[in-house]
PDB file of C-alpha atoms and ligand atoms in Angstrom:
ATOM      1  CA  MET R   1       0.000   0.000   0.000  1.00  0.00           C
ATOM      2  CA  ALA R   2       1.465   3.337  -1.049  1.00  0.00           C
ATOM      3  CA  THR R   3       1.844   5.828   1.793  1.00  0.00           C
ATOM      4  CA  SER R   4       2.850   8.795  -0.352  1.00  0.00           C
ATOM      5  CA  SER R   5       2.974   9.801  -3.968  1.00  0.00           C
ATOM      6  CA  ALA R   6       6.768   9.436  -3.940  1.00  0.00           C
ATOM      7  CA  GLY R   7       8.936   6.983  -5.896  1.00  0.00           C
ATOM      8  CA  PRO R   8       9.725   3.419  -4.761  1.00  0.00           C
ATOM      9  CA  GLU R   9      12.979   4.420  -2.978  1.00  0.00           C
ATOM     10  CA  ILE R  10      11.133   6.891  -0.791  1.00  0.00           C
ATOM     11  CA  GLU R  11       8.270   4.456  -0.255  1.00  0.00           C
ATOM     12  CA  ARG R  12      10.712   1.829   0.959  1.00  0.00           C
ATOM     13  CA  LEU R  13      12.356   4.329   3.317  1.00  0.00           C
ATOM     14  CA  ILE R  14       8.972   5.318   4.755  1.00  0.00           C
ATOM     15  CA  GLN R  15       7.898   1.710   5.185  1.00  0.00           C
ATOM     16  CA  LEU R  16      11.132   0.834   7.011  1.00  0.00           C
ATOM     17  CA  LEU R  17      10.917   3.899   9.259  1.00  0.00           C
ATOM     18  CA  ALA R  18       7.309   2.996  10.084  1.00  0.00           C
ATOM     19  CA  LYS R  19       8.565  -0.285  11.607  1.00  0.00           C
ATOM     20  CA  LEU R  20      10.436   1.619  14.336  1.00  0.00           C
ATOM     21  CA  PRO R  21       8.782   1.638  17.771  1.00  0.00           C
ATOM     22  CA  GLY R  22       6.718   4.762  18.284  1.00  0.00           C
ATOM     23  CA  LEU R  23       6.635   5.697  14.592  1.00  0.00           C
ATOM     24  CA  GLY R  24       3.383   5.209  12.728  1.00  0.00           C
ATOM     25  CA  PRO R  25       3.021   5.866   8.965  1.00  0.00           C
ATOM     26  CA  ARG R  26       2.416   9.568   9.516  1.00  0.00           C
ATOM     27  CA  SER R  27       5.515  10.190  11.650  1.00  0.00           C
ATOM     28  CA  ALA R  28       7.514   7.884   9.336  1.00  0.00           C
ATOM     29  CA  ARG R  29       6.614  10.168   6.406  1.00  0.00           C
ATOM     30  CA  ARG R  30       7.699  13.221   8.417  1.00  0.00           C
ATOM     31  CA  ALA R  31      10.979  11.522   9.400  1.00  0.00           C
ATOM     32  CA  ALA R  32      11.652  10.496   5.779  1.00  0.00           C
ATOM     33  CA  LEU R  33      11.017  14.033   4.573  1.00  0.00           C
ATOM     34  CA  HIS R  34      13.335  15.416   7.247  1.00  0.00           C
ATOM     35  CA  LEU R  35      16.089  12.974   6.246  1.00  0.00           C
ATOM     36  CA  LEU R  36      15.678  13.843   2.572  1.00  0.00           C
ATOM     37  CA  LYS R  37      15.939  17.552   3.334  1.00  0.00           C
ATOM     38  CA  LYS R  38      19.148  16.996   5.317  1.00  0.00           C
ATOM     39  CA  GLN R  39      20.888  14.416   3.171  1.00  0.00           C
ATOM     40  CA  ASP R  40      24.466  15.475   3.918  1.00  0.00           C
ATOM     41  CA  ALA R  41      23.994  16.654   7.496  1.00  0.00           C
ATOM     42  CA  LEU R  42      21.859  13.747   8.686  1.00  0.00           C
ATOM     43  CA  MET R  43      20.888  11.074   6.188  1.00  0.00           C
ATOM     44  CA  ARG R  44      24.350   9.948   5.040  1.00  0.00           C
ATOM     45  CA  PRO R  45      25.911   9.997   8.555  1.00  0.00           C
ATOM     46  CA  MET R  46      22.898   8.058   9.814  1.00  0.00           C
ATOM     47  CA  ALA R  47      23.169   5.493   7.024  1.00  0.00           C
ATOM     48  CA  GLU R  48      26.859   5.032   7.856  1.00  0.00           C
ATOM     49  CA  ALA R  49      26.148   4.761  11.586  1.00  0.00           C
ATOM     50  CA  LEU R  50      23.441   2.143  10.933  1.00  0.00           C
ATOM     51  CA  SER R  51      25.672   0.123   8.652  1.00  0.00           C
ATOM     52  CA  ASP R  52      28.601   0.376  11.071  1.00  0.00           C
ATOM     53  CA  ALA R  53      26.441  -0.734  14.005  1.00  0.00           C
ATOM     54  CA  ALA R  54      24.981  -3.636  12.016  1.00  0.00           C
ATOM     55  CA  ASP R  55      28.505  -4.803  11.078  1.00  0.00           C
ATOM     56  CA  LYS R  56      30.183  -4.447  14.468  1.00  0.00           C
ATOM     57  CA  ILE R  57      27.662  -4.820  17.268  1.00  0.00           C
ATOM     58  CA  THR R  58      26.807  -8.249  18.573  1.00  0.00           C
ATOM     59  CA  ALA R  59      25.068  -9.799  21.581  1.00  0.00           C
ATOM     60  CA  CYS R  60      27.390 -10.859  24.420  1.00  0.00           C
ATOM     61  CA  SER R  61      27.351 -14.661  24.714  1.00  0.00           C
ATOM     62  CA  ILE R  62      27.595 -14.416  28.512  1.00  0.00           C
ATOM     63  CA  CYS R  63      25.072 -11.720  29.467  1.00  0.00           C
ATOM     64  CA  GLY R  64      23.188 -10.715  26.299  1.00  0.00           C
ATOM     65  CA  ASN R  65      24.379  -7.087  26.347  1.00  0.00           C
ATOM     66  CA  LEU R  66      25.019  -5.443  22.963  1.00  0.00           C
ATOM     67  CA  ASP R  67      28.622  -4.413  22.317  1.00  0.00           C
ATOM     68  CA  VAL R  68      31.410  -4.461  19.730  1.00  0.00           C
ATOM     69  CA  SER R  69      33.171  -7.262  21.602  1.00  0.00           C
ATOM     70  CA  ASP R  70      32.024 -10.677  22.817  1.00  0.00           C
ATOM     71  CA  PRO R  71      32.260 -11.057  25.821  1.00  0.00           C
ATOM     72  CA  CYS R  72      31.095  -7.466  26.279  1.00  0.00           C
ATOM     73  CA  SER R  73      33.048  -4.689  27.999  1.00  0.00           C
ATOM     74  CA  ILE R  74      30.971  -5.030  31.187  1.00  0.00           C
ATOM     75  CA  CYS R  75      31.567  -8.804  31.481  1.00  0.00           C
ATOM     76  CA  THR R  76      35.325  -8.305  31.007  1.00  0.00           C
ATOM     77  CA  ALA R  77      35.791  -5.091  33.056  1.00  0.00           C
ATOM     78  CA  PRO R  78      38.240  -5.993  35.843  1.00  0.00           C
ATOM     79  CA  GLY R  79      36.913  -3.282  38.156  1.00  0.00           C
ATOM     80  CA  ARG R  80      33.381  -4.649  38.280  1.00  0.00           C
ATOM     81  CA  GLU R  81      32.117  -6.807  41.117  1.00  0.00           C
ATOM     82  CA  PRO R  82      32.133 -10.417  39.812  1.00  0.00           C
ATOM     83  CA  THR R  83      29.921 -11.738  42.629  1.00  0.00           C
ATOM     84  CA  THR R  84      26.682  -9.937  41.747  1.00  0.00           C
ATOM     85  CA  ILE R  85      24.450 -10.346  38.688  1.00  0.00           C
ATOM     86  CA  CYS R  86      21.676  -7.850  37.969  1.00  0.00           C
ATOM     87  CA  VAL R  87      18.892  -9.397  35.851  1.00  0.00           C
ATOM     88  CA  VAL R  88      17.132  -6.981  33.469  1.00  0.00           C
ATOM     89  CA  GLU R  89      14.532  -7.295  30.722  1.00  0.00           C
ATOM     90  CA  THR R  90      16.333  -5.440  27.929  1.00  0.00           C
ATOM     91  CA  VAL R  91      19.658  -3.840  27.036  1.00  0.00           C
ATOM     92  CA  GLY R  92      17.879  -0.480  27.457  1.00  0.00           C
ATOM     93  CA  ASP R  93      17.614  -1.276  31.169  1.00  0.00           C
ATOM     94  CA  ILE R  94      21.412  -1.763  31.336  1.00  0.00           C
ATOM     95  CA  TRP R  95      21.820   1.656  29.718  1.00  0.00           C
ATOM     96  CA  ALA R  96      19.479   3.216  32.306  1.00  0.00           C
ATOM     97  CA  LEU R  97      21.300   1.615  35.252  1.00  0.00           C
ATOM     98  CA  GLU R  98      24.701   2.551  33.808  1.00  0.00           C
ATOM     99  CA  ARG R  99      23.561   6.165  33.309  1.00  0.00           C
ATOM    100  CA  ALA R 100      22.619   6.254  36.973  1.00  0.00           C
ATOM    101  CA  ALA R 101      25.945   4.569  37.880  1.00  0.00           C
ATOM    102  CA  ALA R 102      23.864   2.702  40.440  1.00  0.00           C
ATOM    103  CA  PHE R 103      25.375  -0.748  40.070  1.00  0.00           C
ATOM    104  CA  LYS R 104      28.932  -2.013  39.764  1.00  0.00           C
ATOM    105  CA  GLY R 105      28.404  -5.717  39.177  1.00  0.00           C
ATOM    106  CA  ARG R 106      27.596  -7.715  36.049  1.00  0.00           C
ATOM    107  CA  TYR R 107      24.300  -7.978  34.165  1.00  0.00           C
ATOM    108  CA  HIS R 108      22.074 -10.595  32.595  1.00  0.00           C
ATOM    109  CA  VAL R 109      19.588  -9.633  29.863  1.00  0.00           C
ATOM    110  CA  LEU R 110      16.475 -11.843  29.727  1.00  0.00           C
ATOM    111  CA  GLY R 111      15.322 -10.484  26.380  1.00  0.00           C
ATOM    112  CA  GLY R 112      11.773  -9.880  27.597  1.00  0.00           C
ATOM    113  CA  VAL R 113       9.401 -11.086  30.295  1.00  0.00           C
ATOM    114  CA  LEU R 114       7.064 -14.034  30.631  1.00  0.00           C
ATOM    115  CA  SER R 115       3.708 -13.182  29.146  1.00  0.00           C
ATOM    116  CA  PRO R 116       0.910 -15.741  28.739  1.00  0.00           C
ATOM    117  CA  LEU R 117      -1.062 -13.211  26.651  1.00  0.00           C
ATOM    118  CA  ASP R 118       1.788 -12.625  24.187  1.00  0.00           C
ATOM    119  CA  GLY R 119       2.814 -16.293  24.235  1.00  0.00           C
ATOM    120  CA  VAL R 120       6.239 -15.679  25.822  1.00  0.00           C
ATOM    121  CA  ARG R 121       7.315 -18.834  27.674  1.00  0.00           C
ATOM    122  CA  PRO R 122      10.390 -19.501  29.864  1.00  0.00           C
ATOM    123  CA  GLU R 123      12.189 -21.201  26.954  1.00  0.00           C
ATOM    124  CA  ASP R 124      11.785 -18.006  24.887  1.00  0.00           C
ATOM    125  CA  LEU R 125      13.902 -16.052  27.382  1.00  0.00           C
ATOM    126  CA  ASN R 126      17.612 -16.163  28.232  1.00  0.00           C
ATOM    127  CA  ILE R 127      16.965 -18.094  31.467  1.00  0.00           C
ATOM    128  CA  GLY R 128      19.064 -21.250  31.039  1.00  0.00           C
ATOM    129  CA  LYS R 129      22.298 -19.262  30.885  1.00  0.00           C
ATOM    130  CA  LEU R 130      21.257 -17.287  33.957  1.00  0.00           C
ATOM    131  CA  LEU R 131      20.795 -20.512  35.952  1.00  0.00           C
ATOM    132  CA  ASP R 132      24.236 -21.722  34.790  1.00  0.00           C
ATOM    133  CA  ARG R 133      25.847 -18.428  35.791  1.00  0.00           C
ATOM    134  CA  ALA R 134      24.028 -18.286  39.143  1.00  0.00           C
ATOM    135  CA  ALA R 135      25.299 -21.772  40.040  1.00  0.00           C
ATOM    136  CA  LYS R 136      28.950 -20.695  39.801  1.00  0.00           C
ATOM    137  CA  PRO R 137      30.632 -20.568  43.233  1.00  0.00           C
ATOM    138  CA  GLU R 138      31.761 -16.919  42.914  1.00  0.00           C
ATOM    139  CA  ILE R 139      28.180 -15.651  42.560  1.00  0.00           C
ATOM    140  CA  LYS R 140      26.763 -14.376  45.859  1.00  0.00           C
ATOM    141  CA  GLU R 141      23.771 -12.239  44.850  1.00  0.00           C
ATOM    142  CA  ILE R 142      21.232 -12.063  42.039  1.00  0.00           C
ATOM    143  CA  VAL R 143      19.362  -8.744  41.787  1.00  0.00           C
ATOM    144  CA  LEU R 144      16.043  -9.077  39.964  1.00  0.00           C
ATOM    145  CA  ALA R 145      15.719  -5.574  38.444  1.00  0.00           C
ATOM    146  CA  LEU R 146      12.565  -6.224  36.429  1.00  0.00           C
ATOM    147  CA  ASN R 147       9.915  -3.655  35.597  1.00  0.00           C
ATOM    148  CA  ALA R 148       7.109  -3.110  38.090  1.00  0.00           C
ATOM    149  CA  THR R 149       4.545  -4.468  35.624  1.00  0.00           C
ATOM    150  CA  VAL R 150       2.381  -7.550  36.138  1.00  0.00           C
ATOM    151  CA  ASP R 151       4.491  -9.534  33.650  1.00  0.00           C
ATOM    152  CA  GLY R 152       7.748  -8.199  35.146  1.00  0.00           C
ATOM    153  CA  GLN R 153       6.713  -9.269  38.615  1.00  0.00           C
ATOM    154  CA  THR R 154       5.423 -12.671  37.427  1.00  0.00           C
ATOM    155  CA  THR R 155       8.817 -13.219  35.807  1.00  0.00           C
ATOM    156  CA  ALA R 156      10.625 -12.172  38.996  1.00  0.00           C
ATOM    157  CA  HIS R 157       8.638 -14.715  41.018  1.00  0.00           C
ATOM    158  CA  TYR R 158       9.317 -17.412  38.427  1.00  0.00           C
ATOM    159  CA  LEU R 159      13.065 -16.675  38.501  1.00  0.00           C
ATOM    160  CA  ALA R 160      13.148 -16.582  42.298  1.00  0.00           C
ATOM    161  CA  ASP R 161      11.565 -20.067  42.259  1.00  0.00           C
ATOM    162  CA  ARG R 162      14.055 -21.411  39.724  1.00  0.00           C
ATOM    163  CA  LEU R 163      17.011 -19.908  41.644  1.00  0.00           C
ATOM    164  CA  ASP R 164      15.766 -21.265  44.956  1.00  0.00           C
ATOM    165  CA  GLY R 165      18.160 -23.833  46.403  1.00  0.00           C
ATOM    166  CA  LEU R 166      21.271 -22.193  44.997  1.00  0.00           C
ATOM    167  CA  ASP R 167      23.694 -20.633  47.445  1.00  0.00           C
ATOM    168  CA  VAL R 168      22.903 -17.043  46.377  1.00  0.00           C
ATOM    169  CA  SER R 169      20.816 -14.291  47.909  1.00  0.00           C
ATOM    170  CA  ILE R 170      18.031 -13.121  45.623  1.00  0.00           C
ATOM    171  CA  THR R 171      17.047  -9.472  45.908  1.00  0.00           C
ATOM    172  CA  SER R 172      14.785  -7.102  44.012  1.00  0.00           C
ATOM    173  CA  LEU R 173      14.638  -3.337  43.609  1.00  0.00           C
ATOM    174  CA  ALA R 174      12.690  -1.423  46.246  1.00  0.00           C
ATOM    175  CA  ARG R 175       9.398   0.066  45.105  1.00  0.00           C
ATOM    176  CA  GLY R 176       8.601   3.411  46.533  1.00  0.00           C
ATOM    177  CA  VAL R 177       8.354   7.162  46.535  1.00  0.00           C
ATOM    178  CA  PRO R 178      10.605   8.538  43.769  1.00  0.00           C
ATOM    179  CA  VAL R 179      13.315  11.034  44.714  1.00  0.00           C
ATOM    180  CA  GLY R 180      11.670  14.462  44.693  1.00  0.00           C
ATOM    181  CA  GLY R 181       8.222  12.861  44.572  1.00  0.00           C
ATOM    182  CA  GLU R 182       5.245  14.307  46.433  1.00  0.00           C
ATOM    183  CA  LEU R 183       2.746  11.847  47.877  1.00  0.00           C
ATOM    184  CA  ASP R 184      -0.232  13.692  46.460  1.00  0.00           C
ATOM    185  CA  TYR R 185       1.058  13.148  42.911  1.00  0.00           C
ATOM    186  CA  LEU R 186       1.835   9.429  43.151  1.00  0.00           C
ATOM    187  CA  ASP R 187      -0.392   6.845  41.536  1.00  0.00           C
ATOM    188  CA  ASP R 188      -2.114   4.357  43.851  1.00  0.00           C
ATOM    189  CA  GLY R 189       0.150   1.442  42.878  1.00  0.00           C
ATOM    190  CA  THR R 190       3.357   3.347  43.692  1.00  0.00           C
ATOM    191  CA  LEU R 191       1.947   4.635  46.949  1.00  0.00           C
ATOM    192  CA  THR R 192       0.779   1.151  48.004  1.00  0.00           C
ATOM    193  CA  ALA R 193       4.151  -0.382  47.089  1.00  0.00           C
ATOM    194  CA  ALA R 194       5.980   2.347  49.019  1.00  0.00           C
ATOM    195  CA  PHE R 195       3.828   1.692  52.060  1.00  0.00           C
ATOM    196  CA  LYS R 196       4.390  -2.063  51.889  1.00  0.00           C
ATOM    197  CA  SER R 197       8.171  -1.653  51.621  1.00  0.00           C
ATOM    198  CA  ARG R 198       8.421   0.817  54.527  1.00  0.00           C
ATOM    199  CA  ARG R 199      11.405   0.391  56.826  1.00  0.00           C
ATOM    200  CA  PRO R 200      12.579   1.664  60.216  1.00  0.00           C
ATOM    201  CA  ALA R 201      13.157   5.450  60.017  1.00  0.00           C
TER     202      ALA R 201
HETATM  203 ZN1   ZN W 301      28.400  -9.426  28.696  1.00  0.00          ZN
END
């Protein structure tokens, strides 16, 4: 189905852009037009960056992170705590935690969460390798840093069950009042979770 009156090259560009998350056909047309207007300043550098990334970036065979080397730079960094593994849903979650510089151990990317509705089963996720890693004697703690969604929490419970019996402590991120947050503005779920995870003041 044609989305513009442009030639096949532009059509193809629009159709590819429309596959990106958050871009429907309308915003894909706007993005394509913007790229075409800025061919030298934006379109060619972007094409090179895409091609370069596609050639060089690969998934780490240990943790699933995306990097130019396998094992990735986090798995091989000598300064990082080798005893703790932080389990996340996606590589984007590693980026968020690294931006915050909140964690100095190693990661494990599941590649999604269990979801009966979407047909995502345990064997669809990177769980087997996690169990192998968790069973190594140097591992002392597994942090389940999954999203506070129903599927994220179902997955955390499933993993906690599977990891039960290993000589590791299993922890999860605290749920609560965000830094700078005012109680009156919090949604009910956040407020309830904060109340449940209250601690001695
Ligand atoms: Zn890695």
